[in-house]
């Protein structure tokens, strides 16, 4: 990572204006640097830890209990006393190698509470609270101690209690699939059971709140189980044997995070999760680069090609070279190839142990293709589908990544298409978390970037391992080929920025230009062509795919936007947005003064007035506008795109006309004086 731009200042045991305790010394308060958010920690009469959180005086979390239960040993939920507290303030700025922001400000006040049981074994636990201007993070830390060694965690008692039966956008846990690939639904808290995070709440006191976690390391993923009126408690994803987490003191839990804002966009631009992860463990990040790629992928979903061997095999030397030629001609720097390796024949989902990650099919010369791609200044993107057989994959990891490093493959898309890992463990259990981390760390050793499909949810790990570029973890474009429910709805893509996207980059794979394919399932891309362009701005990924077949881009003027739009950004702003209805996002190019806009709507056509106040004052820009053309409609006529240009500045208000399921994409380029 780059050096900090500003040194942090630390203040221990100080700053009474920010930190105070009442006369009984059983309630401790800490405010955010801007004093808008406040955390209160106290012990109940029975010595049970609890916290509450407010924003500008409005309730975010009502008093909520904290603690842990274990198998075979006494729980740690009550009978505590506060031994001491430590207080600290941090104000620093750090720089990312890629992201939605080039510079990230970490400004928070911390309260560390040292707790000890008053009776029995007098075990110790610390609870660390960090209060930011945009929310709260807290974690448990179990220090090394004589009466707590190896433990089997049975339950985490962390509660999230709300003041009313708020609305929440949520997806279920495991009942529909294991990969977070569900539509988000909006209901009252009372209508939910167990839900995944991030979960996004619209409160009755006009706040937007997101509950999630950060730095998920050697622990089980946290879900939220409704445990009372307006209340959830942490429900950790178990191992097959029922144990939630195997641990040994000293150990820490992930951070539990609560982001709060007055508008949906406040959640979308929060960097709280990133700030709660450790700095990069990769010292030299020069090899980590964003990429725009095309792939032998959509053709399989359209049944033009097959993954396995046969007359329609897609991953051949000939076809791959054709894709490389197209990428080279159009300035795309990557070609993804699926189905190149032994193991795809027959029902590969039934047993992933057949996969080899070093042995190619006879019609795919991986060494020759690597050389050909290098000559064309294009990278081959490898594909490792495991079908959930993680032990088989781990046994080949070193050799597979060594091979890729040798032939110049610097990115791998991994896949885990199976309900369970190794036929018994959940993807988001501690078992899965350990596996995914091993892959990322091994990849870093061989200078390989990872695009992880069927993952455990993102929790900001890309700060620590910036070779973890992107993940799936949501319903992506592929559902528009084969899903029996018809594909992704127009509402889906205007919900993702405020739900799934709060957990990190998503490989949604936008860019479909052909809407006339016919498959038995009847699924379709449910957007206009202009909306497909807008998705490149609205849904962030440092690896962006041009998802359609190469021939569907040939001769299309709209493809110019796909070729030009960046993958990483120095600034990001969410303008007028309403979850599930519409959103407008503007982002500044990482490497230039250009800005890009992406605006999307659900199935309701609408007009949006967009002030361009984000542009630099006193400077004129050329706006290249791609918007829904006359008669455009995602159901009946998705193709019309009106392409125009005009001169604008920071005082301009643009009127955007979005068709049903439509969108607008704009490139703003400064005009030299």
XYZ file of C-alpha atoms in Angstrom:
673
model
C 0.000 0.000 0.000
C 1.047 3.577 -0.512
C 2.259 5.586 2.458
C -0.347 7.341 4.564
C -1.005 10.815 3.301
C -1.554 12.192 6.743
C -0.197 10.866 10.012
C -2.829 9.782 12.527
C -3.156 11.545 15.826
C -3.857 9.415 18.861
C -5.329 10.542 22.129
C -5.470 7.958 24.909
C -7.529 8.277 28.071
C -8.508 11.792 27.041
C -10.890 14.159 25.332
C -13.698 14.463 27.863
C -15.845 16.241 25.306
C -15.928 13.056 23.288
C -15.761 10.370 25.941
C -17.558 10.450 29.245
C -18.766 8.125 31.976
C -21.619 8.726 34.340
C -21.212 8.917 38.077
C -21.832 5.188 38.579
C -19.133 4.314 36.040
C -21.404 1.749 34.381
C -22.292 3.695 31.222
C -19.664 4.831 28.754
C -20.274 7.103 25.791
C -18.327 7.835 22.650
C -19.311 10.168 19.828
C -18.178 10.308 16.230
C -15.655 13.010 15.258
C -18.479 15.183 13.872
C -20.498 14.443 17.034
C -23.487 13.318 14.981
C -23.385 9.653 16.070
C -23.199 8.363 19.634
C -22.520 4.923 21.102
C -23.473 4.163 24.702
C -22.124 1.040 26.398
C -23.257 -0.156 29.809
C -23.739 -3.210 31.981
C -27.199 -4.295 33.056
C -27.963 -5.043 36.705
C -26.937 -8.651 36.099
C -23.642 -7.540 34.563
C -24.678 -8.232 30.978
C -22.996 -6.012 28.349
C -25.286 -3.937 26.164
C -25.007 -1.060 23.709
C -27.223 1.490 22.009
C -26.555 3.779 19.068
C -28.083 7.065 17.926
C -27.591 9.415 14.976
C -28.357 13.120 15.375
C -30.440 12.197 18.392
C -32.502 9.636 16.456
C -32.560 6.025 17.564
C -30.603 3.652 15.328
C -30.179 0.693 17.700
C -32.100 0.468 20.981
C -30.378 -1.166 23.998
C -29.082 -4.518 22.708
C -27.260 -7.306 24.522
C -23.784 -8.664 23.783
C -22.126 -11.979 24.626
C -21.226 -15.547 23.643
C -22.350 -19.077 24.434
C -20.051 -22.087 24.101
C -20.329 -25.840 23.927
C -19.044 -27.714 26.985
C -18.085 -24.599 28.984
C -20.028 -21.852 30.728
C -21.372 -19.031 28.559
C -19.956 -15.505 28.729
C -23.075 -13.343 28.730
C -23.427 -11.849 32.236
C -21.778 -11.322 35.596
C -19.213 -8.893 34.178
C -17.532 -5.832 35.594
C -15.643 -3.123 33.710
C -11.971 -3.474 34.646
C -10.850 -0.440 32.649
C -11.414 1.419 29.408
C -9.125 2.859 26.770
C -9.982 5.685 24.402
C -8.376 6.697 21.142
C -9.010 8.971 18.175
C -7.796 8.344 14.629
C -7.742 10.759 11.704
C -5.755 9.495 8.739
C -6.017 9.154 4.994
C -4.825 6.139 3.040
C -4.709 5.379 -0.657
C -6.121 2.346 -2.440
C -4.465 0.641 -5.419
C -7.965 0.534 -6.965
C -11.509 1.219 -5.867
C -14.435 3.636 -5.964
C -12.267 6.245 -4.243
C -8.553 6.835 -4.643
C -8.144 8.275 -1.147
C -10.012 6.951 1.883
C -10.365 8.923 5.100
C -10.372 6.937 8.339
C -11.700 9.260 11.035
C -13.146 7.629 14.124
C -13.191 7.628 17.895
C -12.580 4.339 19.689
C -13.694 3.005 23.041
C -12.071 -0.228 24.240
C -13.848 -1.806 27.215
C -11.964 -4.434 29.262
C -14.465 -6.786 30.920
C -13.962 -9.535 33.500
C -16.351 -11.993 35.101
C -16.811 -11.195 38.792
C -17.175 -14.844 39.851
C -16.026 -18.308 38.859
C -13.112 -18.412 36.464
C -13.096 -14.635 36.087
C -12.573 -14.841 32.351
C -11.755 -11.793 30.256
C -13.219 -10.303 27.112
C -12.669 -6.925 25.455
C -15.239 -5.121 23.342
C -13.923 -2.521 20.914
C -16.215 0.192 19.538
C -15.251 2.528 16.696
C -17.649 5.367 15.966
C -17.431 7.018 12.552
C -19.383 9.904 11.093
C -21.217 7.339 8.953
C -21.724 4.572 11.486
C -20.380 2.120 14.026
C -18.119 -0.915 14.062
C -17.584 -3.162 17.082
C -15.883 -6.470 17.741
C -15.089 -8.854 20.579
C -11.506 -9.696 21.488
C -10.700 -12.635 23.761
C -7.192 -12.187 25.189
C -4.829 -15.010 26.097
C -5.767 -16.129 29.614
C -5.427 -19.161 31.899
C -9.130 -20.100 32.002
C -10.002 -19.809 28.325
C -8.187 -21.904 25.733
C -9.785 -23.776 22.850
C -13.490 -23.079 22.492
C -16.439 -24.220 20.409
C -18.752 -21.283 19.917
C -22.402 -22.313 20.089
C -24.027 -18.889 19.745
C -23.249 -15.221 19.464
C -25.740 -13.150 21.455
C -25.141 -9.844 19.681
C -28.527 -8.153 19.291
C -29.680 -5.459 16.880
C -32.833 -3.975 18.401
C -34.765 -1.338 16.463
C -37.215 1.230 17.783
C -40.043 0.189 15.463
C -41.126 -2.341 12.854
C -39.059 -0.731 10.096
C -38.973 -1.773 6.458
C -35.974 -3.869 5.437
C -34.531 -4.996 2.081
C -33.361 -8.569 2.562
C -32.616 -11.982 1.078
C -33.088 -15.321 2.884
C -30.346 -17.581 4.203
C -29.732 -20.876 2.340
C -33.423 -21.606 1.652
C -33.213 -20.576 -2.006
C -29.491 -21.071 -2.723
C -26.107 -20.891 -1.034
C -24.644 -17.986 -3.009
C -26.814 -14.949 -2.107
C -28.423 -15.246 -5.563
C -31.920 -14.140 -4.605
C -34.072 -11.141 -5.383
C -34.088 -8.596 -2.586
C -37.528 -8.145 -1.100
C -38.827 -5.263 0.968
C -40.967 -6.094 3.988
C -41.435 -5.050 7.585
C -38.991 -6.579 10.077
C -41.918 -8.563 11.515
C -42.363 -10.366 8.180
C -38.810 -11.783 8.156
C -37.157 -14.756 9.808
C -33.412 -15.232 9.202
C -31.812 -12.900 6.678
C -28.409 -12.304 5.134
C -26.286 -9.229 5.508
C -25.926 -6.601 4.238
C -29.512 -5.912 5.303
C -30.734 -2.400 4.530
C -33.378 -0.697 6.660
C -35.515 2.369 6.006
C -36.528 3.542 9.455
C -39.688 5.296 10.531
C -37.542 8.197 11.828
C -36.231 8.866 8.307
C -32.858 7.146 8.445
C -31.285 4.527 6.193
C -29.347 1.866 8.097
C -27.301 -1.119 6.898
C -26.180 -3.969 9.166
C -23.229 -6.048 7.972
C -19.743 -7.118 9.079
C -16.106 -6.367 8.274
C -12.859 -8.359 8.304
C -14.415 -11.831 8.247
C -11.311 -13.840 9.164
C -11.312 -17.480 10.367
C -14.851 -17.126 11.658
C -18.381 -17.975 10.576
C -20.384 -15.519 8.518
C -23.002 -13.574 10.465
C -26.656 -13.745 9.465
C -29.515 -12.061 11.324
C -32.214 -14.114 13.050
C -35.391 -12.376 14.169
C -35.332 -12.864 17.921
C -38.031 -10.531 19.268
C -40.144 -7.523 18.438
C -38.145 -5.317 16.059
C -35.033 -7.286 16.949
C -32.439 -9.529 15.325
C -29.574 -11.414 16.876
C -26.389 -12.623 15.252
C -26.879 -16.130 13.856
C -23.534 -17.622 12.868
C -23.457 -20.091 9.966
C -22.542 -23.492 11.446
C -20.238 -26.319 10.503
C -21.940 -29.601 9.539
C -21.422 -30.800 13.134
C -23.362 -27.849 14.549
C -20.407 -25.941 15.973
C -20.515 -22.312 14.859
C -16.806 -21.473 15.279
C -13.710 -23.321 16.426
C -11.311 -20.871 18.087
C -8.525 -20.603 20.606
C -7.711 -17.574 22.735
C -6.356 -15.126 21.867
C -8.814 -14.470 19.033
C -11.018 -11.711 17.689
C -14.386 -11.756 15.988
C -15.120 -9.874 12.787
C -16.416 -6.340 13.194
C -20.183 -5.969 13.386
C -21.023 -2.881 11.334
C -23.914 -0.431 11.304
C -23.876 2.208 8.578
C -26.327 5.084 8.901
C -27.325 7.910 6.575
C -30.141 10.245 5.685
C -30.273 9.098 2.040
C -29.755 5.725 0.334
C -26.633 7.089 -1.363
C -25.033 7.763 2.028
C -24.854 4.002 2.559
C -23.493 3.370 -0.925
C -20.475 5.678 -0.515
C -19.544 4.614 3.019
C -15.951 3.422 3.479
C -16.534 2.216 7.038
C -16.163 -1.470 6.091
C -12.855 -0.865 4.311
C -11.517 1.137 7.241
C -12.185 -1.788 9.578
C -9.934 -4.124 7.593
C -6.162 -4.353 7.937
C -3.869 -2.531 5.486
C -2.549 -4.448 2.507
C -0.349 -7.445 3.223
C 0.843 -7.297 -0.389
C 3.728 -4.835 -0.445
C 4.221 -4.594 -4.215
C 0.815 -3.995 -5.800
C 2.141 -2.906 -9.201
C 0.914 -6.147 -10.817
C -2.657 -5.637 -9.598
C -4.530 -3.981 -12.451
C -8.165 -3.393 -13.393
C -9.386 -5.119 -16.514
C -12.174 -4.982 -19.048
C -12.656 -8.401 -20.560
C -14.719 -10.497 -22.911
C -15.246 -14.222 -22.555
C -16.133 -17.592 -23.968
C -18.973 -17.696 -21.480
C -22.244 -16.178 -22.664
C -22.152 -18.555 -25.626
C -22.394 -21.483 -23.210
C -25.373 -19.947 -21.446
C -27.029 -19.439 -24.840
C -26.214 -23.094 -25.699
C -24.144 -22.021 -28.709
C -21.125 -23.696 -27.084
C -20.597 -26.385 -24.458
C -18.234 -26.445 -21.492
C -17.471 -30.123 -22.060
C -15.878 -31.784 -25.083
C -17.806 -32.380 -28.282
C -18.728 -30.738 -31.603
C -19.810 -27.504 -29.871
C -16.885 -27.256 -27.437
C -16.285 -23.547 -26.852
C -12.800 -23.478 -25.326
C -10.759 -24.370 -28.369
C -7.505 -22.831 -29.544
C -9.229 -21.502 -32.678
C -12.186 -19.847 -30.938
C -10.008 -18.439 -28.152
C -7.690 -16.800 -30.683
C -10.722 -15.228 -32.381
C -11.802 -13.761 -29.043
C -8.266 -12.521 -28.418
C -8.268 -10.831 -31.833
C -11.561 -9.094 -31.037
C -10.317 -7.956 -27.635
C -7.086 -6.615 -29.111
C -8.901 -4.734 -31.868
C -11.289 -3.102 -29.399
C -8.948 -2.218 -26.547
C -10.178 -4.913 -24.151
C -7.307 -6.387 -22.167
C -8.657 -9.763 -21.086
C -10.304 -12.901 -22.458
C -12.006 -15.301 -20.045
C -12.067 -18.945 -21.153
C -14.371 -21.438 -19.441
C -14.335 -25.174 -20.147
C -10.657 -25.425 -21.172
C -9.608 -27.997 -18.591
C -10.288 -31.673 -17.955
C -13.364 -32.372 -15.834
C -16.293 -30.779 -17.658
C -17.615 -33.875 -19.426
C -20.861 -35.313 -18.101
C -22.530 -34.006 -14.937
C -19.614 -32.053 -13.513
C -21.764 -30.592 -10.713
C -22.176 -34.077 -9.208
C -18.500 -34.560 -8.450
C -15.924 -31.794 -8.735
C -13.093 -34.194 -7.953
C -12.774 -34.869 -11.699
C -11.448 -31.361 -12.347
C -7.799 -30.876 -13.206
C -6.554 -27.307 -13.035
C -3.365 -27.959 -14.984
C -4.430 -30.388 -17.712
C -6.131 -28.881 -20.767
C -8.421 -30.606 -23.228
C -6.611 -31.703 -26.447
C -8.188 -28.931 -28.551
C -6.934 -26.183 -26.200
C -3.196 -25.386 -26.381
C -2.830 -23.237 -23.286
C 0.857 -22.440 -23.815
C 0.347 -21.398 -27.443
C -2.713 -19.318 -26.516
C -0.776 -17.602 -23.720
C 1.944 -16.608 -26.179
C -0.633 -15.448 -28.758
C -2.459 -13.342 -26.180
C 0.788 -11.704 -25.031
C 1.647 -10.725 -28.619
C -1.766 -9.080 -28.893
C -1.355 -7.280 -25.547
C -4.269 -9.248 -24.117
C -4.284 -11.382 -20.970
C -5.847 -14.811 -20.740
C -8.196 -14.997 -17.734
C -8.153 -18.491 -16.304
C -11.204 -20.285 -14.990
C -11.263 -22.711 -12.073
C -14.667 -24.275 -11.505
C -14.527 -26.601 -8.513
C -18.171 -27.711 -8.193
C -17.576 -27.157 -4.478
C -14.811 -29.795 -4.224
C -12.461 -27.574 -2.240
C -10.103 -30.321 -1.042
C -9.451 -31.358 -4.630
C -8.841 -27.717 -5.553
C -6.532 -27.017 -2.622
C -4.437 -30.084 -3.506
C -3.739 -28.503 -6.929
C -3.590 -24.805 -6.005
C 0.162 -24.372 -5.976
C 0.748 -26.172 -9.267
C -2.178 -24.463 -10.991
C -1.109 -20.956 -10.007
C 2.522 -21.778 -10.786
C 1.460 -22.808 -14.304
C -0.568 -19.641 -14.783
C 2.261 -17.468 -13.562
C 4.597 -19.151 -16.045
C 2.364 -18.603 -19.100
C 1.324 -15.056 -18.175
C -2.197 -15.581 -16.823
C -2.640 -12.999 -14.075
C -6.370 -13.360 -13.267
C -8.458 -16.376 -12.266
C -12.233 -16.647 -12.043
C -13.052 -19.281 -9.429
C -16.391 -21.057 -9.097
C -18.163 -23.246 -6.537
C -21.428 -24.346 -8.156
C -22.780 -26.675 -5.495
C -25.095 -26.225 -2.526
C -22.300 -27.346 -0.215
C -18.516 -27.338 -0.149
C -17.173 -30.888 -0.145
C -20.772 -32.095 -0.016
C -21.437 -30.980 3.559
C -20.232 -27.490 4.548
C -21.867 -24.122 3.811
C -19.985 -21.646 1.619
C -20.315 -18.984 4.344
C -19.300 -21.190 7.272
C -15.904 -20.999 8.958
C -14.918 -23.912 6.706
C -15.713 -21.864 3.599
C -14.118 -18.703 4.954
C -10.869 -20.585 5.559
C -10.882 -22.041 2.042
C -11.528 -18.770 0.226
C -8.765 -17.089 2.230
C -6.307 -19.836 1.327
C -7.053 -19.342 -2.373
C -6.573 -15.571 -2.156
C -3.305 -15.856 -0.225
C -1.902 -18.524 -2.564
C -2.912 -16.469 -5.595
C -1.095 -13.440 -4.178
C 2.061 -15.516 -3.847
C 1.986 -16.092 -7.631
C 0.832 -12.550 -8.526
C -2.636 -13.636 -9.566
C -5.867 -11.672 -9.138
C -9.097 -13.430 -8.119
C -12.673 -13.026 -9.338
C -14.622 -15.317 -7.002
C -18.022 -16.708 -7.952
C -20.320 -18.516 -5.514
C -18.316 -16.855 -2.723
C -18.701 -15.974 0.888
C -19.974 -12.394 1.005
C -17.503 -9.542 0.838
C -16.472 -7.847 4.083
C -13.727 -5.481 2.868
C -10.971 -8.067 2.530
C -9.864 -6.363 -0.698
C -8.079 -3.782 1.443
C -5.861 -6.459 3.003
C -5.558 -8.565 -0.147
C -6.142 -6.202 -3.074
C -5.733 -9.141 -5.468
C -9.302 -10.075 -4.454
C -10.733 -7.953 -7.225
C -14.365 -8.880 -7.561
C -16.956 -11.434 -6.549
C -20.348 -12.618 -7.664
C -22.456 -13.139 -4.534
C -25.675 -11.950 -6.145
C -27.959 -12.478 -9.106
C -25.867 -11.495 -12.105
C -26.544 -11.192 -15.815
C -26.340 -14.969 -16.358
C -29.860 -15.297 -14.910
C -31.079 -13.497 -18.020
C -30.179 -16.571 -20.098
C -31.625 -19.509 -18.199
C -33.590 -18.528 -15.094
C -37.072 -20.085 -15.038
C -38.421 -16.922 -13.382
C -37.670 -14.943 -16.549
C -34.436 -13.248 -15.531
C -33.457 -10.216 -13.500
C -36.222 -7.645 -13.167
C -35.748 -3.911 -13.806
C -36.165 -3.420 -10.040
C -33.202 -5.688 -9.296
C -30.468 -3.471 -10.736
C -31.764 -0.367 -8.930
C -31.806 -2.276 -5.626
C -28.303 -3.788 -5.820
C -26.357 -0.520 -5.202
C -27.973 -0.191 -1.761
C -27.941 -3.854 -0.727
C -25.508 -6.348 -2.287
C -23.064 -3.626 -3.355
C -22.529 -2.556 0.273
C -20.401 -5.698 0.637
C -17.965 -4.826 -2.170
C -17.419 -5.100 -5.933
C -19.708 -7.351 -7.966
C -18.953 -9.180 -11.186
C -22.464 -8.563 -12.547
C -21.201 -8.915 -16.152
C -23.125 -6.121 -17.919
C -23.034 -5.308 -21.608
C -25.675 -7.357 -23.407
C -26.514 -5.850 -26.798
C -28.679 -8.630 -28.270
C -32.152 -9.152 -26.824
C -33.558 -11.550 -29.436
C -32.072 -14.857 -28.317
C -34.580 -17.644 -27.662
C -34.131 -20.364 -25.052
C -36.656 -22.873 -23.662
C -36.722 -21.194 -20.236
C -37.897 -17.915 -21.760
C -35.541 -15.716 -19.738
C -34.599 -12.322 -21.152
C -32.430 -9.302 -20.425
C -34.996 -6.996 -18.823
C -33.389 -3.635 -19.573
C -32.963 -1.370 -22.543
C -29.650 -1.170 -24.364
C -28.974 2.265 -22.834
C -29.466 0.768 -19.365
C -26.852 -1.895 -20.139
C -24.379 0.952 -20.692
C -25.412 2.659 -17.447
C -24.709 -0.537 -15.483
C -20.957 -0.051 -16.064
C -21.132 3.034 -13.876
C -23.870 1.992 -11.451
C -22.476 -1.432 -10.442
C -18.813 -1.255 -9.475
C -16.198 -3.855 -10.333
C -12.493 -3.361 -11.130
C -12.948 -6.297 -13.508
C -15.744 -5.450 -15.939
C -17.002 -7.792 -18.604
C -18.379 -7.030 -22.031
C -20.692 -9.979 -21.621
C -22.220 -10.483 -25.061
C -20.929 -12.407 -28.058
C -18.313 -10.480 -30.078
C -20.479 -10.440 -33.190
C -23.218 -8.590 -31.312
C -20.871 -5.625 -30.773
C -19.656 -5.331 -34.342
C -20.756 -2.086 -35.981
C -22.669 -0.865 -32.929
C -21.909 2.791 -32.071
C -22.999 2.192 -28.451
C -19.999 -0.121 -27.994
C -17.794 2.981 -27.914
C -19.034 3.694 -24.387
C -18.230 0.147 -23.237
C -14.697 0.468 -24.607
C -14.104 3.862 -22.982
C -15.747 3.586 -19.560
C -13.122 2.996 -16.807
C -13.210 0.201 -14.232
C -11.812 2.148 -11.249
C -12.607 5.589 -9.913
C -11.012 8.378 -7.911
C -14.358 9.749 -6.690
C -17.915 8.437 -6.462
C -21.160 10.256 -5.735
C -24.720 8.955 -5.605
C -27.210 11.573 -6.701
C -30.994 11.319 -6.504
C -31.893 7.678 -5.731
C -34.779 5.634 -4.371
C -34.103 1.990 -3.544
C -35.804 -0.338 -6.005
C -37.037 2.545 -8.164
C -34.185 4.573 -9.659
C -30.621 5.684 -9.090
C -28.088 8.058 -10.607
C -24.378 7.546 -9.956
C -21.467 9.740 -11.053
C -17.837 8.678 -10.861
C -14.553 10.342 -11.733
C -11.992 8.384 -13.731
C -8.993 7.185 -11.691
C -6.522 8.389 -14.323
C -8.078 11.524 -15.826
C -10.402 14.458 -15.193
C -13.288 12.721 -16.987
C -16.543 11.999 -15.186
C -19.078 9.301 -16.036
C -22.771 9.078 -15.188
C -25.018 6.044 -15.014
C -28.740 6.415 -14.403
C -31.222 3.532 -14.164
C -34.938 3.131 -13.554
C -37.226 0.221 -12.768
C -40.126 -0.672 -15.053
C -41.573 2.811 -14.566
C -40.507 5.341 -17.195
C -39.488 8.612 -15.568
C -37.834 11.984 -16.008
C -34.955 12.953 -13.749
C -33.434 16.414 -13.414
C -29.733 16.052 -12.626
C -27.713 19.110 -11.505
C -24.085 18.738 -12.610
C -22.659 20.382 -9.490
C -20.063 17.591 -9.205
C -18.194 19.036 -12.199
C -15.329 21.438 -11.513
C -16.552 25.023 -11.267
C -15.558 27.355 -14.077
C -14.731 24.525 -16.470
C -16.697 23.415 -19.541
C -17.164 19.764 -20.438
C -18.232 17.855 -23.506
C -21.066 15.518 -22.520
C -21.413 12.428 -24.730
C -24.904 11.156 -23.941
C -26.347 7.690 -24.584
C -30.013 7.638 -23.615
C -33.153 5.698 -24.418
C -34.339 6.552 -27.919
C -37.843 7.124 -29.195
C -40.150 4.218 -28.431
C -37.642 2.434 -26.207
C -39.150 -0.028 -23.740
C -37.421 -2.966 -22.073
C -40.246 -5.358 -22.928
C -41.250 -4.353 -26.432
C -38.371 -2.371 -27.942
C -35.092 -2.365 -25.983
C -32.808 -1.272 -28.824
C -33.340 2.460 -29.551
C -30.476 4.589 -28.209
C -30.173 8.294 -28.870
C -26.526 9.393 -28.988
C -25.831 13.108 -28.704
C -23.286 15.548 -27.342
C -23.518 18.982 -25.771
C -21.389 21.421 -23.821
C -22.153 21.575 -20.081
C -20.699 22.951 -16.854
C -21.354 22.745 -13.128
C -24.408 25.008 -13.405
C -26.141 22.816 -15.987
C -29.206 20.785 -15.056
C -29.656 17.786 -17.352
C -33.105 16.390 -17.993
C -32.905 12.616 -18.397
C -35.744 10.710 -20.025
C -35.589 7.097 -18.911
C -37.776 4.537 -20.658
C -39.412 1.628 -18.861
C -36.486 -0.532 -17.703
C -34.217 2.100 -19.200
C -31.184 4.198 -18.461
C -28.724 6.852 -19.482
C -24.926 6.739 -19.688
C -22.812 9.881 -20.099
C -19.125 10.629 -20.485
C -18.004 14.136 -19.434
C -14.670 15.317 -20.877
C -13.116 18.691 -19.926
C -12.823 21.093 -22.849
C -9.361 22.612 -23.103
C -9.369 26.414 -23.195
